[in-house]
Short mmCIF file of C-alpha atoms in Angstrom, two decimals:
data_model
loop_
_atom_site.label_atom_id
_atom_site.label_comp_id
_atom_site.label_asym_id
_atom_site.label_seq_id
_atom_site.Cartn_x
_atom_site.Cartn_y
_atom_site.Cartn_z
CA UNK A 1 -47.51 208.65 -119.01
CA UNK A 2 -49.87 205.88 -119.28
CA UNK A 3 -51.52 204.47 -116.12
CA UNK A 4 -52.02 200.83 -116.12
CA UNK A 5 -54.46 199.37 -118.99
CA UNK A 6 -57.14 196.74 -118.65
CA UNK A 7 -59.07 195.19 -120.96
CA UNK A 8 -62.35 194.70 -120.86
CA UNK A 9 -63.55 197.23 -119.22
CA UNK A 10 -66.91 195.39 -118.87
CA UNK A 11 -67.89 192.03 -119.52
CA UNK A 12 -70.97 190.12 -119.44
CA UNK A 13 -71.05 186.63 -119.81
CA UNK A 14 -72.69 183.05 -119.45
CA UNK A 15 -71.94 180.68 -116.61
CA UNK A 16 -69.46 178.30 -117.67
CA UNK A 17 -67.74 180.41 -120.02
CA UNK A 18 -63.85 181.15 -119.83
CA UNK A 19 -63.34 184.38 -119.19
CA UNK A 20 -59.80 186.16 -119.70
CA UNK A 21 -59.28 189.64 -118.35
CA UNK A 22 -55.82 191.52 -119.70
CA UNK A 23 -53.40 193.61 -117.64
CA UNK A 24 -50.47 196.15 -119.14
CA UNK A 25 -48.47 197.45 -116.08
CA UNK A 26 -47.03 200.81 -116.19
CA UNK A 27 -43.65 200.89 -118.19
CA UNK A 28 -40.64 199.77 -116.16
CA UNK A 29 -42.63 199.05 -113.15
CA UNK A 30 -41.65 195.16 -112.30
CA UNK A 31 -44.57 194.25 -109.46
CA UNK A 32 -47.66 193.30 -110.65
CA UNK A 33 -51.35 192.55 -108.62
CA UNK A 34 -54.44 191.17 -109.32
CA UNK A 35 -57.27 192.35 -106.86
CA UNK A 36 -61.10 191.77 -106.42
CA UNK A 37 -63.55 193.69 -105.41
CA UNK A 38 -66.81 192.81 -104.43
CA UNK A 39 -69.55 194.35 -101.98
CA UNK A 40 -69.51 191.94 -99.72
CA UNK A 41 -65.53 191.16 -99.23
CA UNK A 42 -64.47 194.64 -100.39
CA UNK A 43 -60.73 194.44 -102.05
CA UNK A 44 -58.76 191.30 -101.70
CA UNK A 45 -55.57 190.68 -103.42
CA UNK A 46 -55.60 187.66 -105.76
CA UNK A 47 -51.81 187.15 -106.32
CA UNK A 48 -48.59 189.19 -107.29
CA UNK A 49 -46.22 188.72 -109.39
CA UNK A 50 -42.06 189.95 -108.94
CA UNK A 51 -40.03 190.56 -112.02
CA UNK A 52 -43.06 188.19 -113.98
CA UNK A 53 -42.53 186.09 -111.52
CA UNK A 54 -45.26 184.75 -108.90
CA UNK A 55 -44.85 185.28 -105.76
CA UNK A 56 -47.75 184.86 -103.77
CA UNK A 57 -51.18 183.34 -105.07
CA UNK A 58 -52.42 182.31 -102.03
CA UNK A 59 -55.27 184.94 -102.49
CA UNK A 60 -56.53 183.06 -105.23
CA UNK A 61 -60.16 181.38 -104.87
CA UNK A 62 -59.36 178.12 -106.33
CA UNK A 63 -58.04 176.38 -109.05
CA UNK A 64 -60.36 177.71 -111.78
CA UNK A 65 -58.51 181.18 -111.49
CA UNK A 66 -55.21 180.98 -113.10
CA UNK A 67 -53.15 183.78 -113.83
CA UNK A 68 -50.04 184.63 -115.88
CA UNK A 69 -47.41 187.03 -116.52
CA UNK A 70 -45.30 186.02 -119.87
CA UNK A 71 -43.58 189.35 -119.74
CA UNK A 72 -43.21 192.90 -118.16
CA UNK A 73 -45.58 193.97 -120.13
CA UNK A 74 -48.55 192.27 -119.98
CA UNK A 75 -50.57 189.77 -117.41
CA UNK A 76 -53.75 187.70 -117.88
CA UNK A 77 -56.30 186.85 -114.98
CA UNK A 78 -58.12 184.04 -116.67
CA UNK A 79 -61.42 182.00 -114.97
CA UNK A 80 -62.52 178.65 -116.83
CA UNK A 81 -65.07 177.45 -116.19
CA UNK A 82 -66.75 181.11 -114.63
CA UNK A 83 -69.40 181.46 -111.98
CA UNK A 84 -72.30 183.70 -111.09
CA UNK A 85 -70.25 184.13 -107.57
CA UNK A 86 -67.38 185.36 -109.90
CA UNK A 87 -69.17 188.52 -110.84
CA UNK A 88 -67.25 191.41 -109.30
CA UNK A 89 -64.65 194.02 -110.54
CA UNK A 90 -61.12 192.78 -111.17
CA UNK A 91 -58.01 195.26 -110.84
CA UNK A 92 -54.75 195.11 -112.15
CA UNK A 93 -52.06 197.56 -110.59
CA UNK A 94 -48.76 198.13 -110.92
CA UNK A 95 -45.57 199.45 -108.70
CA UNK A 96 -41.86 200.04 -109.27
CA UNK A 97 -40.73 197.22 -106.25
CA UNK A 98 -37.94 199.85 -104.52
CA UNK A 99 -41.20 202.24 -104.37
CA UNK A 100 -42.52 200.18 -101.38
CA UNK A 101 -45.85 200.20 -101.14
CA UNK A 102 -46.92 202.72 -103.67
CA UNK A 103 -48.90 200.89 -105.89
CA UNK A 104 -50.88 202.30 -109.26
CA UNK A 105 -54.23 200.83 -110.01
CA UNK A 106 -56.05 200.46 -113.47
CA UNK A 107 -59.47 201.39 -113.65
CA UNK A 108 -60.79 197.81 -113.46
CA UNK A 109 -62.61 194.73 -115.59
CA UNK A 110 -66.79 194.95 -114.76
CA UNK A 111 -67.25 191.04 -114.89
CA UNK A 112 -70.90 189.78 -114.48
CA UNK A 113 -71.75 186.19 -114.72
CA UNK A 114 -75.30 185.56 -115.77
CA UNK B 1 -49.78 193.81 -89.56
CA UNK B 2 -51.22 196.89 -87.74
CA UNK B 3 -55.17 196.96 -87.99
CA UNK B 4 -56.60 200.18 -88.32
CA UNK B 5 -59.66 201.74 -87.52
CA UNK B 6 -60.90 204.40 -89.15
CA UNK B 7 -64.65 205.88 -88.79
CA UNK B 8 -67.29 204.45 -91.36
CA UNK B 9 -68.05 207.78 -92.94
CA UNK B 10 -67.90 211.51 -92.42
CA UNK B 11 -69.40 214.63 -94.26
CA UNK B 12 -67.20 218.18 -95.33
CA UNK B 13 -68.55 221.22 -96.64
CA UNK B 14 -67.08 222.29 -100.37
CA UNK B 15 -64.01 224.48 -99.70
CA UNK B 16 -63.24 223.71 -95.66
CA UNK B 17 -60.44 221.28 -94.72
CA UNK B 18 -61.23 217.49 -94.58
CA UNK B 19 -59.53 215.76 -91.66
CA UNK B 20 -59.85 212.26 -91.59
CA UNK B 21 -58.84 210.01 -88.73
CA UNK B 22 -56.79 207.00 -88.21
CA UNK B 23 -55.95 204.80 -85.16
CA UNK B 24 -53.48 201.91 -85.49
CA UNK B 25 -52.52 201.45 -81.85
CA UNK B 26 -50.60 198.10 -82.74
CA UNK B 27 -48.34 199.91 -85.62
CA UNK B 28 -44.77 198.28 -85.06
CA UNK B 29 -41.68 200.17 -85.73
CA UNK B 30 -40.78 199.26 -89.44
CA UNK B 31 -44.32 200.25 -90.55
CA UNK B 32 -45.52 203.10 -92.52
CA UNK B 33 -49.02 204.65 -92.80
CA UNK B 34 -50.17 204.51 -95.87
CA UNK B 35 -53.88 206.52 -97.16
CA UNK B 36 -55.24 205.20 -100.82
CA UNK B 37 -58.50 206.58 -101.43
CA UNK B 38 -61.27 205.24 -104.34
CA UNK B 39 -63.60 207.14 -106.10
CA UNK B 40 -66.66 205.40 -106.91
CA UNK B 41 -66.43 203.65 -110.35
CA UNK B 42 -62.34 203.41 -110.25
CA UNK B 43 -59.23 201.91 -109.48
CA UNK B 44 -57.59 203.04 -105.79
CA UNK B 45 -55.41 205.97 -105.97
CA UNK B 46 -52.13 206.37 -103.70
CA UNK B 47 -51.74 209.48 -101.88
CA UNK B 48 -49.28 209.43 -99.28
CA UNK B 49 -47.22 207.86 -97.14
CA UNK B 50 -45.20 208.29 -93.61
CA UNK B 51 -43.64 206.88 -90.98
CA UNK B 52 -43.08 209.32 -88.17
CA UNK B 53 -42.87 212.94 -89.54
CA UNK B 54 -45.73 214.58 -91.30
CA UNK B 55 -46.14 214.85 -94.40
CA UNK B 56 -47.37 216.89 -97.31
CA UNK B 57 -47.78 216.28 -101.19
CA UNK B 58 -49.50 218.28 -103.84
CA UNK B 59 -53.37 216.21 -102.67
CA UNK B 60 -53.19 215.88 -99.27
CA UNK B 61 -51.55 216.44 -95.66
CA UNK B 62 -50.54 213.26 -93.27
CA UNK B 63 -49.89 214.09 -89.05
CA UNK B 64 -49.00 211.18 -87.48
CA UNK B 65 -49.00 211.64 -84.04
CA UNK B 66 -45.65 211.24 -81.97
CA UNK B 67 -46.70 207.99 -80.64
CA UNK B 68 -47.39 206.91 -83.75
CA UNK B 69 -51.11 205.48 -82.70
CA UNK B 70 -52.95 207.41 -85.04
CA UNK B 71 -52.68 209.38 -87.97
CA UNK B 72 -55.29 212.40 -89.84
CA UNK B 73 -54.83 213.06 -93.67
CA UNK B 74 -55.86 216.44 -94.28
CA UNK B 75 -57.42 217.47 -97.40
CA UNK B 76 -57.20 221.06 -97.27
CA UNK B 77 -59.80 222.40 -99.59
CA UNK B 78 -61.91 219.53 -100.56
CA UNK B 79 -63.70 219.83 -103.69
CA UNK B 80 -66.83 217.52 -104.46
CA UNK B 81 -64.47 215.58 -106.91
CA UNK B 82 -62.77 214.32 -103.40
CA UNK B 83 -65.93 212.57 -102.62
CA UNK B 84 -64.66 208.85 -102.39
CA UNK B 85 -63.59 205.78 -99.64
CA UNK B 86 -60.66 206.71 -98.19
CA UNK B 87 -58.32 203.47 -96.76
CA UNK B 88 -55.99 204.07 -94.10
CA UNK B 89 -53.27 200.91 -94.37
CA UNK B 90 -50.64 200.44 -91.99
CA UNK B 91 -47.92 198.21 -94.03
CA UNK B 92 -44.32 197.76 -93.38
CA UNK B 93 -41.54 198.08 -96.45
CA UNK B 94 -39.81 194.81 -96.43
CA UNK B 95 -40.59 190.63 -95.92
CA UNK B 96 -42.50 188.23 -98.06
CA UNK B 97 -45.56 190.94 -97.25
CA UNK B 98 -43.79 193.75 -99.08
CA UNK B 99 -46.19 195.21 -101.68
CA UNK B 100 -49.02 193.28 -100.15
CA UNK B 101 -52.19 196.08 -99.40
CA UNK B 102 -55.29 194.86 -97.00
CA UNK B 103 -57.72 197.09 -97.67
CA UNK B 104 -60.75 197.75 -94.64
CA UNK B 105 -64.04 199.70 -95.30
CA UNK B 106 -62.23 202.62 -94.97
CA UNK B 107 -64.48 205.78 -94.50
CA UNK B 108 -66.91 207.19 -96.95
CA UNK B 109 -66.13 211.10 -97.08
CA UNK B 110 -68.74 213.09 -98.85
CA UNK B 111 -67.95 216.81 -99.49
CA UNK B 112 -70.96 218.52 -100.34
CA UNK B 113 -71.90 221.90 -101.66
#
C-alpha cells in the first residue's frame, strides 16, 4: 500500500517565486495535514482539511500560504510570493478520521529559498 | 491539552531494551498517550497508542502507569535503525482538536553498537 506521496521532494528556489508543493493522501483516508518543520520551531501544523474540507488554518503564517484540497486525492500547499524565512521541510500526512489520532506522514518537500 | 515532558536525549546499547520516559501529570481523562517517533531525514512515524492499559504492537511496548502521570515506550531490542526523536503526545479523541498533533523536542535516542 502506498504511503502518502509528495512532490518535490526538494526544491530550491529564488525569493519571490511561487512555490507549489503537492500532496496525495493515502487511499480512502479523508483527513488531511500540512505541517512545517523547521530547526528553530520544530513541527507545527499548518492547517487540516475534513472530507476536502478545511477545517482549521489557523496554523497558517499568513496570507501568502494558501492551501487547497479539490479532492480526496490530492492537496496543494502553495506560497506566492516565497521567502528566505520560508525555507524549511513541508509534510503532508494523512489519517482515516474514526482512526483518532493515528496519522501517516509523507516523507516531506526540502524547500530552500535563496 | 496535557504537556509532556520527556528527557532531551538518551543513549542504548545495540540489542538491550530502550525505555523511554514520559510525564504528563496534567493528562485529563478522555486523553490518550500517543509516541510518534522521526528518523532523521523523514516524515514522523506512529507507533502506538493508550489510554490506561499497556500496550504492545509489533515496534514497541507502552506502560502507562495507573495514575496515568507518566508513560515508558519500550523498544525491546533496539537496533541502530531505531536511532531517531521520539515525541511523546498526550491528545484526546474527540472536539474541534481531534486529529490535531503538537509535537515537543521529544528525546533524541541513539542506539549505538
Amino acid at each position: 500500500d502506498a504511503g502518502v506521496i509528495q512532490s518535490p521532494r526538494h526544491e530550491v528556489t529564488e525569493m519571490g517565486q511561487e512555490v507549489t508543493l503537492r500532496c496525495k493522501p493515502i487511499s480512502g483516508h479523508n483527513s488531511l495535514f500540512w505541517y512545517r518543520q523547521t530547526m528553530m520551531r520544530g513541527l507545527e501544523l499548518l492547517i487540516y482539511f475534513n472530507n476536502n474540507v478545511p477545517i482549521d488554518d489557523s496554523g497558517m503564517p499568513e496570507d501568502r500560504f494558501s492551501a487547497k484540497m479539490p479532492n480526496a486525492s490530492f492537496s496543494t500547499l502553495k506560497i506566492q510570493p516565497s521567502e528566505p524565512r520560508d525555507s524549511a521541510v513541508y509534510f503532508c500526512a494523512s489519517r482515516l478520521q474514526e482512526s483518532g489520532n493515528t496519522i501517516y506522514f509523507g516523507e516531506g518537500s526540502w524547500l530552500t529559498v535563496v | 491539552d496535557a504537556k509532556t515532558t520527556q528527557p532531551p536525549s538518551m543513549d542504548c546499547a545495540e540489542g538491550r531494551a530502550a525505555n523511554l520516559p514520559c510525564n504528563h501529570s496534567t493528562i485529563s481523562g478522555n486523553e490518550y498517550v500517543y509516541w510518534y517517533r522521526q528518523i532523521h531525514s523523514q516524515g514522523p512515524q506512529y507507533i502506538i497508542h493508550g489510554l490506561k492499559n499497556n500496550e504492545t504492537n509489533e515496534m514497541a511496548s507502552l506502560i502507562i502507569t495507573e495514575d496515568r502521570k507518566s508513560s515508558t515506550l519500550i523498544l525491546p531490542h533496539a537496533t541502530l535503525r531505531d536511532t531517531a526523536v521520539y515525541y511523546c503526545i498526550v491528545r484526546s479523541a474527540g472536539g474541534t482538536s481531534y486529529g490535531k498533533l503538537t509535537f515537543g523536542q521529544g528525546t533524541i535516542l541513539t542506539v549505538h553498537p
